[in-house]
Short mmCIF file of N, CA and C in Angstrom, two decimals:
data_model
loop_
_atom_site.label_atom_id
_atom_site.label_comp_id
_atom_site.label_asym_id
_atom_site.label_seq_id
_atom_site.Cartn_x
_atom_site.Cartn_y
_atom_site.Cartn_z
N MET A 1476 -5.04 -20.24 -0.59
CA MET A 1476 -4.86 -20.14 -2.01
C MET A 1476 -4.14 -18.06 -2.72
N THR A 1477 -3.35 -17.97 -2.34
CA THR A 1477 -2.66 -16.61 -3.12
C THR A 1477 -2.38 -16.34 -4.01
N ILE A 1478 -2.94 -15.24 -4.42
CA ILE A 1478 -2.70 -15.24 -5.32
C ILE A 1478 -1.33 -13.87 -6.32
N SER A 1479 -0.99 -14.42 -7.43
CA SER A 1479 0.42 -13.34 -7.56
C SER A 1479 0.50 -12.04 -8.39
N LEU A 1480 -0.50 -11.09 -7.95
CA LEU A 1480 -0.66 -10.18 -8.88
C LEU A 1480 0.36 -9.31 -10.14
N LYS A 1481 0.15 -9.40 -11.07
CA LYS A 1481 0.78 -8.41 -12.20
C LYS A 1481 1.12 -6.97 -12.14
N LYS A 1482 1.38 -6.66 -12.56
CA LYS A 1482 0.74 -4.81 -12.91
C LYS A 1482 -0.44 -5.12 -13.77
N GLN A 1483 -0.86 -3.71 -13.72
CA GLN A 1483 -2.71 -3.93 -14.06
C GLN A 1483 -3.59 -4.92 -13.41
N GLN A 1484 -3.09 -6.18 -13.24
CA GLN A 1484 -3.71 -7.28 -13.08
C GLN A 1484 -5.44 -6.59 -11.76
N THR A 1485 -6.43 -7.28 -12.02
CA THR A 1485 -7.48 -6.99 -10.84
C THR A 1485 -8.12 -8.42 -10.73
N ILE A 1486 -8.10 -8.27 -9.89
CA ILE A 1486 -9.38 -9.41 -8.87
C ILE A 1486 -10.20 -9.15 -8.02
N SER A 1487 -11.39 -9.74 -7.75
CA SER A 1487 -12.56 -9.23 -6.93
C SER A 1487 -12.15 -10.05 -5.42
N LEU A 1488 -12.08 -9.03 -4.88
CA LEU A 1488 -11.63 -9.52 -3.50
C LEU A 1488 -12.94 -10.02 -2.28
N GLU A 1489 -14.13 -10.28 -3.43
CA GLU A 1489 -15.06 -10.86 -2.52
C GLU A 1489 -15.28 -12.14 -3.08
N LYS A 1490 -15.19 -12.48 -4.61
CA LYS A 1490 -14.93 -13.71 -5.19
C LYS A 1490 -13.61 -14.63 -4.10
N GLN A 1491 -12.44 -13.64 -3.70
CA GLN A 1491 -10.88 -14.49 -2.99
C GLN A 1491 -11.89 -14.07 -1.56
N GLY A 1492 -12.22 -13.26 -1.42
CA GLY A 1492 -12.09 -13.26 0.18
C GLY A 1492 -13.42 -13.91 1.15
N GLN A 1493 -14.84 -14.70 -0.21
CA GLN A 1493 -16.18 -14.68 0.34
C GLN A 1493 -16.20 -13.74 1.34
N GLY A 1494 -16.89 -13.24 1.12
CA GLY A 1494 -17.63 -12.47 2.10
C GLY A 1494 -16.25 -11.31 2.78
N LEU A 1495 -15.23 -11.18 2.18
CA LEU A 1495 -14.09 -10.40 2.91
C LEU A 1495 -15.11 -8.57 3.49
N THR A 1496 -14.56 -8.87 4.93
CA THR A 1496 -15.18 -7.77 5.00
C THR A 1496 -13.84 -6.20 5.99
N LYS A 1497 -13.00 -7.76 6.88
CA LYS A 1497 -11.88 -6.92 6.81
C LYS A 1497 -10.21 -7.44 6.59
N MET A 1498 -9.66 -6.24 5.97
CA MET A 1498 -8.53 -6.83 5.63
C MET A 1498 -7.63 -5.79 5.93
N PHE A 1499 -6.04 -6.53 5.49
CA PHE A 1499 -5.32 -5.96 5.90
C PHE A 1499 -3.99 -5.76 4.39
N MET A 1500 -3.39 -4.50 3.96
CA MET A 1500 -2.38 -4.74 3.17
C MET A 1500 -0.96 -4.56 3.92
N GLY A 1501 0.19 -5.14 3.63
CA GLY A 1501 1.42 -5.97 4.74
C GLY A 1501 2.29 -5.52 3.43
N LEU A 1502 3.02 -4.27 3.87
CA LEU A 1502 4.09 -3.95 3.03
C LEU A 1502 5.52 -4.75 4.08
N GLY A 1503 6.53 -5.26 2.79
CA GLY A 1503 7.66 -6.03 3.50
C GLY A 1503 9.17 -5.64 2.14
N TRP A 1504 9.75 -5.18 3.40
CA TRP A 1504 11.15 -4.75 2.23
C TRP A 1504 12.39 -4.81 3.28
N ASP A 1505 13.82 -5.14 2.40
CA ASP A 1505 14.83 -5.32 2.58
C ASP A 1505 16.04 -4.40 2.45
N VAL A 1506 16.38 -4.54 2.81
CA VAL A 1506 18.23 -3.42 2.67
C VAL A 1506 19.24 -4.03 1.73
N THR A 1507 19.19 -3.27 0.34
CA THR A 1507 20.65 -3.78 -0.65
C THR A 1507 21.40 -4.71 0.35
N LYS A 1508 22.89 -4.64 0.34
CA LYS A 1508 23.90 -4.73 0.90
C LYS A 1508 24.99 -4.92 0.53
N GLY A 1509 26.02 -4.50 0.34
CA GLY A 1509 27.00 -3.93 -0.11
C GLY A 1509 28.44 -4.90 -0.33
N LEU A 1510 29.28 -4.71 -0.99
CA LEU A 1510 30.53 -6.02 -0.90
C LEU A 1510 30.62 -6.66 0.33
N PHE A 1511 30.37 -8.11 0.44
CA PHE A 1511 30.92 -8.47 1.57
C PHE A 1511 29.54 -8.56 2.82
N GLY A 1512 28.43 -8.09 1.68
CA GLY A 1512 27.47 -8.27 3.19
C GLY A 1512 27.42 -6.96 4.20
N LEU A 1513 28.60 -6.04 3.47
CA LEU A 1513 28.34 -4.65 4.51
C LEU A 1513 28.02 -3.46 3.99
N GLY A 1514 27.54 -2.92 4.58
CA GLY A 1514 26.29 -1.60 4.28
C GLY A 1514 25.34 -1.65 4.54
N GLY A 1515 24.46 -1.35 3.08
CA GLY A 1515 23.20 -1.31 3.25
C GLY A 1515 22.52 -0.02 4.28
N GLY A 1516 22.50 -0.40 5.14
CA GLY A 1516 21.81 0.63 6.30
C GLY A 1516 20.83 0.66 6.81
N ASP A 1517 19.65 1.62 7.19
CA ASP A 1517 18.39 1.55 7.46
C ASP A 1517 17.36 1.83 5.87
N ILE A 1518 16.25 1.48 5.31
CA ILE A 1518 15.69 2.47 4.77
C ILE A 1518 14.19 2.57 5.30
N ASP A 1519 14.13 3.83 5.54
CA ASP A 1519 12.51 4.27 6.07
C ASP A 1519 11.86 4.49 5.30
N LEU A 1520 10.44 2.61 4.85
CA LEU A 1520 9.68 3.52 3.86
C LEU A 1520 8.63 3.65 4.52
N ASP A 1521 7.88 4.19 3.89
CA ASP A 1521 6.37 4.44 4.92
C ASP A 1521 4.90 4.11 3.99
N ALA A 1522 4.38 3.27 4.74
CA ALA A 1522 2.83 2.52 3.74
C ALA A 1522 1.89 3.82 4.13
N SER A 1523 0.91 4.46 2.75
CA SER A 1523 -0.08 4.85 2.97
C SER A 1523 -1.54 4.78 2.77
N CYS A 1524 -2.35 5.41 3.03
CA CYS A 1524 -3.77 4.76 1.99
C CYS A 1524 -3.96 5.82 1.66
N LEU A 1525 -4.70 6.22 0.64
CA LEU A 1525 -5.63 8.12 0.15
C LEU A 1525 -6.86 7.11 0.15
N MET A 1526 -7.60 7.88 0.60
CA MET A 1526 -9.19 7.77 0.50
C MET A 1526 -10.06 8.52 -0.69
N PHE A 1527 -10.62 8.12 -1.76
CA PHE A 1527 -10.75 8.87 -2.57
C PHE A 1527 -12.13 9.10 -3.26
N ASP A 1528 -12.40 9.92 -3.06
CA ASP A 1528 -14.37 9.87 -3.64
C ASP A 1528 -14.62 10.17 -5.06
N GLU A 1529 -15.97 9.34 -4.92
CA GLU A 1529 -16.11 9.63 -6.96
C GLU A 1529 -15.81 10.77 -7.84
N ARG A 1530 -15.30 11.73 -7.40
CA ARG A 1530 -15.38 13.08 -8.23
C ARG A 1530 -13.51 13.03 -8.52
N GLY A 1531 -12.69 11.94 -7.38
CA GLY A 1531 -11.76 11.88 -7.25
C GLY A 1531 -10.69 12.38 -6.66
N GLU A 1532 -11.26 13.44 -5.55
CA GLU A 1532 -10.70 14.57 -4.47
C GLU A 1532 -10.75 13.28 -3.64
N VAL A 1533 -9.55 13.45 -3.44
CA VAL A 1533 -9.11 13.27 -1.68
C VAL A 1533 -9.98 13.64 -0.60
N THR A 1534 -10.45 12.48 0.18
CA THR A 1534 -11.68 12.49 1.75
C THR A 1534 -10.90 12.25 2.58
N ASP A 1535 -9.51 11.71 2.71
CA ASP A 1535 -8.65 11.63 3.70
C ASP A 1535 -7.67 10.81 3.73
N THR A 1536 -7.23 10.44 4.66
CA THR A 1536 -5.30 10.26 4.10
C THR A 1536 -5.15 9.58 5.82
N VAL A 1537 -4.39 8.36 5.30
CA VAL A 1537 -3.68 7.39 6.77
C VAL A 1537 -2.64 7.02 6.51
N TRP A 1538 -1.38 7.63 7.50
CA TRP A 1538 0.05 7.37 7.10
C TRP A 1538 0.21 7.61 8.68
N PHE A 1539 1.85 7.40 8.55
CA PHE A 1539 2.35 7.48 10.06
C PHE A 1539 2.38 8.90 10.91
N ARG A 1540 2.08 9.50 9.89
CA ARG A 1540 1.22 10.96 11.32
C ARG A 1540 -0.21 11.28 11.65
N GLN A 1541 -1.03 10.44 10.50
CA GLN A 1541 -2.52 9.83 11.01
C GLN A 1541 -2.76 8.27 10.85
N LEU A 1542 -2.49 8.01 12.23
CA LEU A 1542 -2.76 6.24 11.52
C LEU A 1542 -4.22 6.25 11.76
N ALA A 1543 -4.87 7.02 11.09
CA ALA A 1543 -6.61 6.04 11.53
C ALA A 1543 -7.12 7.95 10.26
N SER A 1544 -7.69 6.78 9.73
CA SER A 1544 -9.36 7.99 8.96
C SER A 1544 -10.29 8.20 10.27
N ARG A 1545 -10.54 9.41 9.53
CA ARG A 1545 -11.73 10.23 10.40
C ARG A 1545 -12.39 9.56 11.06
N ASP A 1546 -13.14 8.68 10.22
CA ASP A 1546 -13.96 7.71 10.70
C ASP A 1546 -13.89 6.45 10.33
N GLY A 1547 -12.15 6.26 10.68
CA GLY A 1547 -12.08 4.64 12.06
C GLY A 1547 -12.44 4.02 10.87
N SER A 1548 -12.31 3.82 9.66
CA SER A 1548 -12.39 2.61 8.59
C SER A 1548 -11.25 2.36 8.78
N VAL A 1549 -10.43 3.04 8.08
CA VAL A 1549 -8.50 2.68 7.80
C VAL A 1549 -7.75 2.62 8.88
N ARG A 1550 -6.90 1.84 9.40
CA ARG A 1550 -6.39 2.94 10.58
C ARG A 1550 -4.44 1.99 9.68
N HIS A 1551 -3.37 2.62 10.43
CA HIS A 1551 -1.83 2.45 10.20
C HIS A 1551 -1.53 1.73 11.56
N GLY A 1552 -1.06 0.75 11.36
CA GLY A 1552 -0.49 -0.14 12.07
C GLY A 1552 0.86 -0.02 13.04
N GLY A 1553 1.69 1.03 12.53
CA GLY A 1553 2.69 2.10 12.45
C GLY A 1553 3.84 1.84 12.30
N ASP A 1554 4.54 3.04 12.32
CA ASP A 1554 5.84 2.90 11.58
C ASP A 1554 6.37 2.42 11.79
N ASN A 1555 7.77 1.68 10.95
CA ASN A 1555 8.74 0.88 10.51
C ASN A 1555 10.19 1.51 10.30
N LEU A 1556 10.89 1.91 10.59
CA LEU A 1556 12.34 2.89 10.15
C LEU A 1556 13.13 2.18 10.04
N THR A 1557 13.32 1.03 9.59
CA THR A 1557 14.46 0.21 9.13
C THR A 1557 14.39 -0.69 8.08
N GLY A 1558 13.12 -1.32 7.76
CA GLY A 1558 12.84 -1.80 7.26
C GLY A 1558 13.50 -3.51 7.75
N ALA A 1559 13.84 -3.84 8.84
CA ALA A 1559 14.45 -4.77 10.11
C ALA A 1559 13.45 -6.25 9.89
N GLY A 1560 13.69 -7.36 10.24
CA GLY A 1560 12.73 -8.04 10.41
C GLY A 1560 11.95 -8.89 9.41
N GLU A 1561 11.99 -10.17 9.83
CA GLU A 1561 10.29 -10.97 8.91
C GLU A 1561 9.28 -10.29 8.23
N GLY A 1562 8.22 -11.00 7.41
CA GLY A 1562 7.40 -10.66 7.15
C GLY A 1562 7.18 -9.03 6.79
N ASP A 1563 5.95 -8.82 6.99
CA ASP A 1563 5.59 -7.46 6.59
C ASP A 1563 6.51 -6.52 7.83
N ASP A 1564 6.50 -5.21 7.25
CA ASP A 1564 7.20 -3.61 7.81
C ASP A 1564 6.13 -3.11 8.88
N GLU A 1565 5.67 -3.01 7.96
CA GLU A 1565 4.15 -2.47 8.17
C GLU A 1565 2.81 -2.52 7.43
N ARG A 1566 1.74 -2.22 8.05
CA ARG A 1566 0.06 -2.82 7.87
C ARG A 1566 -0.88 -1.50 8.04
N ILE A 1567 -1.38 -1.95 7.16
CA ILE A 1567 -2.74 -0.76 6.89
C ILE A 1567 -4.15 -1.75 6.97
N PHE A 1568 -4.39 -2.21 8.04
CA PHE A 1568 -6.03 -2.05 8.00
C PHE A 1568 -7.25 -1.45 7.46
N VAL A 1569 -8.22 -2.22 6.72
CA VAL A 1569 -9.47 -1.63 6.11
C VAL A 1569 -10.79 -2.82 6.75
N ASP A 1570 -11.63 -1.77 7.07
CA ASP A 1570 -12.97 -2.49 7.26
C ASP A 1570 -13.15 -1.65 5.82
N LEU A 1571 -13.61 -2.95 5.72
CA LEU A 1571 -14.31 -2.63 3.95
C LEU A 1571 -15.86 -2.48 4.68
N SER A 1572 -16.29 -2.92 5.22
CA SER A 1572 -18.12 -2.72 5.88
C SER A 1572 -18.05 -1.28 6.56
N THR A 1573 -17.34 -0.73 6.50
CA THR A 1573 -17.29 0.73 7.63
C THR A 1573 -16.88 2.00 6.39
N VAL A 1574 -15.82 1.53 5.22
CA VAL A 1574 -15.59 2.83 4.50
C VAL A 1574 -16.89 3.71 3.99
N PRO A 1575 -16.57 4.81 3.75
CA PRO A 1575 -18.32 5.44 3.71
C PRO A 1575 -18.17 5.18 2.53
N GLN A 1576 -20.06 5.17 2.24
CA GLN A 1576 -20.39 4.89 1.03
C GLN A 1576 -19.41 6.02 -0.32
N GLY A 1577 -19.66 7.41 0.15
CA GLY A 1577 -18.69 8.32 -0.39
C GLY A 1577 -18.06 7.73 -0.86
N VAL A 1578 -16.36 6.80 -0.23
CA VAL A 1578 -15.37 6.36 -0.78
C VAL A 1578 -15.58 5.47 -1.89
N ARG A 1579 -14.95 6.15 -2.99
CA ARG A 1579 -14.91 5.45 -4.48
C ARG A 1579 -13.89 3.89 -4.49
N THR A 1580 -12.52 5.02 -4.15
CA THR A 1580 -11.32 4.44 -4.96
C THR A 1580 -10.22 4.63 -2.99
N LEU A 1581 -9.74 3.20 -2.77
CA LEU A 1581 -8.43 3.28 -1.65
C LEU A 1581 -6.93 3.06 -2.43
N ILE A 1582 -6.32 4.09 -2.61
CA ILE A 1582 -5.07 3.78 -3.50
C ILE A 1582 -3.85 3.96 -1.97
N PHE A 1583 -2.76 2.65 -1.94
CA PHE A 1583 -2.10 2.31 -1.00
C PHE A 1583 -0.82 2.66 -1.84
N THR A 1584 -0.04 3.35 -0.64
CA THR A 1584 1.26 4.43 -1.86
C THR A 1584 2.35 3.50 -0.61
N VAL A 1585 3.51 3.76 -1.05
CA VAL A 1585 4.80 3.79 -0.32
C VAL A 1585 5.93 4.53 -0.64
N ASN A 1586 6.65 5.47 -0.18
CA ASN A 1586 7.33 6.15 -0.08
C ASN A 1586 9.05 6.01 0.87
N SER A 1587 10.07 7.15 0.03
CA SER A 1587 10.73 6.47 0.88
C SER A 1587 11.19 7.57 1.80
N PHE A 1588 10.77 7.91 3.25
CA PHE A 1588 10.59 9.35 3.69
C PHE A 1588 11.83 10.25 3.86
N ARG A 1589 13.49 9.15 4.09
CA ARG A 1589 14.92 10.14 3.96
C ARG A 1589 14.86 10.29 2.01
N GLY A 1590 14.48 9.75 1.33
CA GLY A 1590 14.72 10.64 -0.01
C GLY A 1590 15.97 9.11 -0.77
N GLN A 1591 15.75 8.02 0.11
CA GLN A 1591 17.50 7.15 -0.30
C GLN A 1591 15.47 6.15 -2.06
N SER A 1592 16.52 6.67 -2.72
CA SER A 1592 16.54 5.21 -3.68
C SER A 1592 16.21 4.38 -3.45
N PHE A 1593 15.34 3.90 -4.17
CA PHE A 1593 14.80 2.26 -4.63
C PHE A 1593 15.67 1.69 -5.12
N ALA A 1594 17.04 2.05 -5.41
CA ALA A 1594 17.75 1.24 -5.87
C ALA A 1594 18.82 0.25 -4.34
N LYS A 1595 18.21 0.48 -3.33
CA LYS A 1595 18.78 0.26 -1.82
C LYS A 1595 17.57 -0.91 -1.30
N VAL A 1596 17.06 -0.85 -2.39
CA VAL A 1596 15.50 -1.40 -2.06
C VAL A 1596 15.53 -3.46 -2.25
N LYS A 1597 15.29 -4.55 -1.66
CA LYS A 1597 14.79 -5.43 -2.54
C LYS A 1597 14.02 -6.28 -1.84
N ASN A 1598 13.65 -7.12 -2.48
CA ASN A 1598 12.54 -8.51 -1.52
C ASN A 1598 11.13 -7.44 -0.92
N ALA A 1599 11.22 -6.09 -1.56
CA ALA A 1599 9.52 -5.31 -1.44
C ALA A 1599 8.50 -6.06 -1.77
N PHE A 1600 7.06 -6.13 -0.86
CA PHE A 1600 5.99 -6.54 -1.69
C PHE A 1600 5.14 -5.76 -0.83
N CYS A 1601 3.48 -5.97 -1.57
CA CYS A 1601 2.33 -5.37 -0.60
C CYS A 1601 1.85 -6.57 -0.97
N ARG A 1602 0.67 -7.74 0.03
CA ARG A 1602 0.46 -7.94 0.52
C ARG A 1602 -1.04 -7.60 0.76
N VAL A 1603 -2.80 -8.43 0.44
CA VAL A 1603 -3.99 -8.18 1.23
C VAL A 1603 -3.75 -9.65 1.76
N VAL A 1604 -4.06 -9.18 2.90
CA VAL A 1604 -4.28 -10.19 3.86
C VAL A 1604 -5.81 -10.60 4.36
N ASP A 1605 -7.05 -11.18 4.41
CA ASP A 1605 -8.35 -11.50 5.37
C ASP A 1605 -8.00 -11.32 6.54
N ASP A 1606 -7.90 -10.23 7.13
CA ASP A 1606 -7.98 -9.82 8.76
C ASP A 1606 -8.38 -10.87 9.31
N ALA A 1607 -9.58 -11.22 9.58
CA ALA A 1607 -10.50 -12.67 10.02
C ALA A 1607 -9.28 -14.11 10.74
N SER A 1608 -9.51 -14.69 9.25
CA SER A 1608 -8.78 -15.77 8.98
C SER A 1608 -7.24 -15.40 8.82
N LYS A 1609 -6.32 -14.63 8.38
CA LYS A 1609 -5.24 -14.65 8.11
C LYS A 1609 -4.61 -15.07 7.29
N GLN A 1610 -5.05 -15.44 6.56
CA GLN A 1610 -5.55 -15.79 4.57
C GLN A 1610 -4.62 -14.34 3.78
N GLU A 1611 -3.70 -14.93 3.11
CA GLU A 1611 -3.19 -14.45 2.28
C GLU A 1611 -3.78 -14.01 1.06
N ILE A 1612 -4.84 -13.40 0.97
CA ILE A 1612 -5.21 -13.75 -0.84
C ILE A 1612 -4.96 -13.11 -1.82
N ALA A 1613 -3.94 -12.03 -1.77
CA ALA A 1613 -2.84 -11.39 -3.24
C ALA A 1613 -1.48 -10.80 -2.58
N ARG A 1614 -0.89 -11.06 -3.48
CA ARG A 1614 0.46 -10.38 -3.19
C ARG A 1614 1.05 -9.80 -4.38
N ILE A 1615 1.80 -8.98 -4.11
CA ILE A 1615 2.43 -7.95 -5.13
C ILE A 1615 3.75 -8.16 -5.41
N ASP A 1616 5.08 -8.30 -6.40
CA ASP A 1616 5.85 -8.18 -5.84
C ASP A 1616 6.28 -6.74 -6.02
N LEU A 1617 7.22 -5.87 -5.67
CA LEU A 1617 7.38 -4.45 -6.01
C LEU A 1617 9.29 -4.19 -5.83
N SER A 1618 10.29 -5.32 -6.23
CA SER A 1618 11.53 -5.34 -6.29
C SER A 1618 11.86 -4.88 -7.21
N GLU A 1619 11.32 -4.19 -7.90
CA GLU A 1619 12.13 -3.57 -9.67
C GLU A 1619 13.17 -2.47 -8.36
N GLN A 1620 13.97 -2.25 -8.83
CA GLN A 1620 15.08 -1.35 -8.23
C GLN A 1620 14.82 -0.33 -9.04
N GLY A 1621 15.65 1.01 -8.73
CA GLY A 1621 15.92 2.45 -9.70
C GLY A 1621 15.67 3.25 -8.79
N SER A 1622 15.42 4.36 -9.16
CA SER A 1622 15.96 5.86 -8.75
C SER A 1622 14.81 6.35 -8.31
N HIS A 1623 13.59 5.81 -8.05
CA HIS A 1623 12.36 6.55 -7.92
C HIS A 1623 12.23 6.23 -6.49
N THR A 1624 11.59 6.98 -5.83
CA THR A 1624 11.37 7.07 -4.10
C THR A 1624 10.12 7.00 -3.46
N GLY A 1625 9.13 6.98 -4.61
CA GLY A 1625 7.95 5.63 -3.47
C GLY A 1625 7.10 5.29 -4.73
N LEU A 1626 6.13 4.62 -4.50
CA LEU A 1626 5.20 3.29 -5.78
C LEU A 1626 4.10 3.46 -5.50
N ILE A 1627 3.54 3.71 -6.82
CA ILE A 1627 1.96 3.60 -6.56
C ILE A 1627 1.45 2.19 -6.23
N MET A 1628 1.16 1.61 -5.20
CA MET A 1628 1.45 -0.39 -4.94
C MET A 1628 0.18 -0.58 -5.40
N ALA A 1629 -0.88 -0.20 -5.03
CA ALA A 1629 -2.28 -0.80 -5.65
C ALA A 1629 -3.24 0.04 -5.23
N LYS A 1630 -4.52 -0.85 -5.91
CA LYS A 1630 -5.63 0.73 -5.24
C LYS A 1630 -6.95 -1.02 -5.26
N VAL A 1631 -8.28 0.00 -4.18
CA VAL A 1631 -9.13 -1.41 -3.54
C VAL A 1631 -10.14 -0.05 -4.29
N GLN A 1632 -11.04 -0.48 -5.10
CA GLN A 1632 -11.96 0.05 -5.39
C GLN A 1632 -13.21 -0.72 -5.75
N ARG A 1633 -14.18 0.43 -5.20
CA ARG A 1633 -15.54 -0.44 -5.31
C ARG A 1633 -16.11 -0.78 -6.33
N ILE A 1634 -16.92 -1.08 -5.52
CA ILE A 1634 -17.58 -1.77 -7.70
C ILE A 1634 -18.84 -2.68 -7.27
N GLY A 1635 -19.65 -1.21 -7.39
CA GLY A 1635 -20.78 -1.80 -6.93
C GLY A 1635 -21.12 -2.19 -5.65
N SER A 1636 -21.48 -3.25 -5.02
CA SER A 1636 -21.96 -3.47 -3.43
C SER A 1636 -20.46 -4.18 -3.09
N GLY A 1637 -19.17 -4.56 -4.31
CA GLY A 1637 -18.14 -5.15 -3.02
C GLY A 1637 -17.16 -4.66 -3.69
N TRP A 1638 -15.73 -4.72 -4.07
CA TRP A 1638 -14.49 -4.13 -3.39
C TRP A 1638 -13.31 -5.23 -4.68
N GLN A 1639 -12.41 -4.52 -5.27
CA GLN A 1639 -11.32 -5.71 -6.46
C GLN A 1639 -10.11 -4.42 -6.05
N ILE A 1640 -9.57 -5.53 -5.57
CA ILE A 1640 -7.68 -4.64 -6.15
C ILE A 1640 -7.27 -4.79 -7.73
N THR A 1641 -6.08 -4.20 -7.79
CA THR A 1641 -5.46 -4.09 -9.09
C THR A 1641 -4.21 -3.84 -8.34
N ALA A 1642 -3.00 -4.95 -8.95
CA ALA A 1642 -1.76 -4.49 -8.75
C ALA A 1642 -1.42 -3.03 -9.43
N LEU A 1643 -0.95 -1.94 -8.67
CA LEU A 1643 -0.54 -0.68 -10.08
C LEU A 1643 1.32 -1.08 -9.77
N GLY A 1644 2.21 -0.98 -8.79
CA GLY A 1644 3.53 -0.64 -8.67
C GLY A 1644 4.48 0.01 -9.29
N GLU A 1645 3.38 1.48 -9.42
CA GLU A 1645 3.65 2.68 -10.29
C GLU A 1645 5.25 3.44 -9.91
N ARG A 1646 6.38 3.77 -10.86
CA ARG A 1646 7.36 4.36 -10.02
C ARG A 1646 6.79 5.93 -9.94
N THR A 1647 6.91 6.54 -8.70
CA THR A 1647 6.87 7.78 -8.19
C THR A 1647 8.14 8.33 -7.66
N GLU A 1648 7.75 9.61 -7.59
CA GLU A 1648 8.98 10.49 -6.07
C GLU A 1648 7.99 11.08 -5.08
N GLY A 1649 9.10 10.73 -4.39
CA GLY A 1649 7.74 12.14 -2.77
C GLY A 1649 8.60 10.93 -1.32
N ARG A 1650 8.49 12.22 -0.81
CA ARG A 1650 9.55 12.26 0.66
C ARG A 1650 7.89 11.80 1.14
N VAL A 1651 6.79 12.12 1.14
CA VAL A 1651 5.63 12.09 2.13
C VAL A 1651 4.14 11.88 0.76
N VAL A 1652 3.39 11.18 1.43
CA VAL A 1652 2.26 10.82 0.66
C VAL A 1652 1.75 11.92 0.43
N GLU A 1653 1.50 13.58 0.61
CA GLU A 1653 0.85 14.34 0.12
C GLU A 1653 1.84 14.65 -1.51
N GLN A 1654 3.07 13.68 -1.71
CA GLN A 1654 3.80 14.49 -2.53
C GLN A 1654 3.30 13.58 -3.88
N LEU A 1655 2.75 12.29 -3.33
CA LEU A 1655 2.16 11.04 -4.60
C LEU A 1655 0.80 11.21 -5.28
N VAL A 1656 -0.12 12.93 -4.33
CA VAL A 1656 -1.23 12.57 -5.08
C VAL A 1656 -1.40 12.45 -6.00
N THR A 1657 -0.86 13.81 -6.79
CA THR A 1657 -0.82 13.80 -8.53
C THR A 1657 -1.20 12.52 -9.48
N ASP A 1658 -0.10 11.60 -8.78
CA ASP A 1658 0.43 9.98 -9.32
C ASP A 1658 -0.58 9.60 -9.07
N ALA A 1659 -0.29 9.43 -8.00
CA ALA A 1659 -2.36 8.52 -7.13
C ALA A 1659 -3.13 8.34 -8.05
N ARG A 1660 -4.12 10.06 -8.87
CA ARG A 1660 -5.14 10.44 -9.06
C ARG A 1660 -5.12 9.70 -10.04
N ARG A 1661 -4.13 9.21 -11.06
CA ARG A 1661 -4.07 8.87 -12.32
C ARG A 1661 -4.61 7.03 -12.46
N PHE A 1662 -4.58 6.46 -11.42
CA PHE A 1662 -5.50 5.21 -11.54
C PHE A 1662 -6.46 4.86 -10.89
N ILE A 1663 -7.62 6.11 -10.82
CA ILE A 1663 -8.72 6.24 -10.04
C ILE A 1663 -9.93 5.57 -11.82
#
C-alpha cells in the first residue's frame, strides 16, 4: 500500500517496508506544453542526495557529477536530460544497512540545471520504493508550479536503529546541488 505524503508528514520506513534495507528514491516529471500542445521543450531536472552527520555537516553528495557516495551506500542511477518517458526519470538507490553510522540524515533534492523554473514542470513526484520487492512505499506530489529552480524533496533520517522519511517539498533556488545545501540544512 502506497502512502501519499503531504508536506511535513513523516512515516517510519521500518514499519512500511518490514525490515527495509534497500530502497530507491524515484523522481519523475513532465514538461508543460504551450498552446495547442506545442512548445514546452526539455527540462533538465537533477535529483541529488546530501548526506549529513549529527552536526549538520555534509559528509558526501551524490548527484550526476558523482554517481556514488565514497562508501558506496548511495548511488545515482544516471542523468535524464529531458524528463521524457513514463515513470521515474531519475533514481537514487540507498542501501540503508551500509550507510555509515556517522550519517544521520539524507536530504533528497531536485534542481533545474539549465535554470528553467518549475513553472514549466508538471506532474512532478518523488517516491520511495523498496528495491527488493519493487513495492512503492510512499509518494510525494511535487507539482506545485512556480518561479523556483529547486526543491528540497524529502529527508530520510536515522531514528535509533531505524529510518523515517519526511516529505518536505520546499521551494529553493539553485542550478546545482551545492547551491541547495544551506536550505537543505534547515531541515536536519
